[in-house]
Amino acid sequence: MDETVIYSRRKLTQVPAELFEVAEKQTIYVLDLGYNILTCKGIECLGESDQISFGLDESFDNCKTSKLSHYDSSTAKLGHDSSRHHGSQPNTRRRAPARLRHLQVLYLGYNRLQALPPGLAALATLRELWLNCNAITTLPAEIGAMPSLETLSLDFNHLTYLDAAF
């Protein structure tokens, strides 16, 4: 059975291990982790497992501008500054974790995120990423290279910089 998995409003500080047990038995298309107290460290496992790094075959210029349909440009600067990637490696991409390889929608709004782990970009089938109402100041360039991402909601964050990849 395919389903939406909801872990919202549980005061979670990390993604529950039981999520991956559920993912082994059924395909998860929508994952709701909103309204918790998750931080970057608490969500790192979403992009882990079965990872393989390889060089990008395409440039960031191929990114769709529709990814920023919820971006408030009045609060951020556009440009390229590799020092702002928080230790990420902008020239690598990871294969999607087998357990979440069909995930299309991820709600992470209303948490305590100040940054995102670059490994989140391993979710290659992700179409919607909802990050509203956090404290995010910048995004890893890898997020801008996600091949299926159509909607990126960043309302009510603290963005001060946005990489040219977006």
PDB file of N, CA, C and O in Angstrom, residues 8 26 40 67 113-114 154-155 162:
ATOM      1  N   SER A   8       3.907  14.817  12.281  1.00  0.00           N
ATOM      2  CA  SER A   8       3.849  16.220  12.684  1.00  0.00           C
ATOM      3  C   SER A   8       3.337  16.349  14.121  1.00  0.00           C
ATOM      4  O   SER A   8       2.684  15.458  14.649  1.00  0.00           O
ATOM      5  N   GLN A  26       6.346  -0.325   2.455  1.00  0.00           N
ATOM      6  CA  GLN A  26       5.455   0.379   1.535  1.00  0.00           C
ATOM      7  C   GLN A  26       6.140   1.589   0.941  1.00  0.00           C
ATOM      8  O   GLN A  26       7.108   2.097   1.494  1.00  0.00           O
ATOM      9  N   CYS A  40      19.035  20.592  11.721  1.00  0.00           N
ATOM     10  CA  CYS A  40      19.763  20.007  10.596  1.00  0.00           C
ATOM     11  C   CYS A  40      20.268  18.606  10.953  1.00  0.00           C
ATOM     12  O   CYS A  40      20.107  17.664  10.190  1.00  0.00           O
ATOM     13  N   LYS A  67      11.303  26.605  -9.143  1.00  0.00           N
ATOM     14  CA  LYS A  67      11.658  26.062  -7.836  1.00  0.00           C
ATOM     15  C   LYS A  67      11.492  27.111  -6.747  1.00  0.00           C
ATOM     16  O   LYS A  67      11.341  26.789  -5.597  1.00  0.00           O
ATOM     17  N   LEU A 113      15.010  24.475  11.969  1.00  0.00           N
ATOM     18  CA  LEU A 113      16.080  24.335  10.989  1.00  0.00           C
ATOM     19  C   LEU A 113      16.759  25.675  10.734  1.00  0.00           C
ATOM     20  O   LEU A 113      16.093  26.655  10.420  1.00  0.00           O
ATOM     21  N   GLN A 114      18.090  25.686  10.869  1.00  0.00           N
ATOM     22  CA  GLN A 114      18.869  26.863  10.521  1.00  0.00           C
ATOM     23  C   GLN A 114      19.649  26.620   9.232  1.00  0.00           C
ATOM     24  O   GLN A 114      20.103  27.549   8.588  1.00  0.00           O
ATOM     25  N   LEU A 154      10.015  28.670   1.059  1.00  0.00           N
ATOM     26  CA  LEU A 154      10.971  29.227   2.012  1.00  0.00           C
ATOM     27  C   LEU A 154      10.386  30.398   2.791  1.00  0.00           C
ATOM     28  O   LEU A 154      11.125  31.156   3.414  1.00  0.00           O
ATOM     29  N   ASP A 155       9.089  30.553   2.778  1.00  0.00           N
ATOM     30  CA  ASP A 155       8.456  31.673   3.476  1.00  0.00           C
ATOM     31  C   ASP A 155       8.839  31.688   4.946  1.00  0.00           C
ATOM     32  O   ASP A 155       8.975  30.648   5.587  1.00  0.00           O
ATOM     33  N   LEU A 162      21.465  33.609  -1.270  1.00  0.00           N
ATOM     34  CA  LEU A 162      20.985  32.498  -2.082  1.00  0.00           C
ATOM     35  C   LEU A 162      21.965  32.278  -3.220  1.00  0.00           C
ATOM     36  O   LEU A 162      22.263  33.200  -3.978  1.00  0.00           O
TER      37      LEU A 162
END
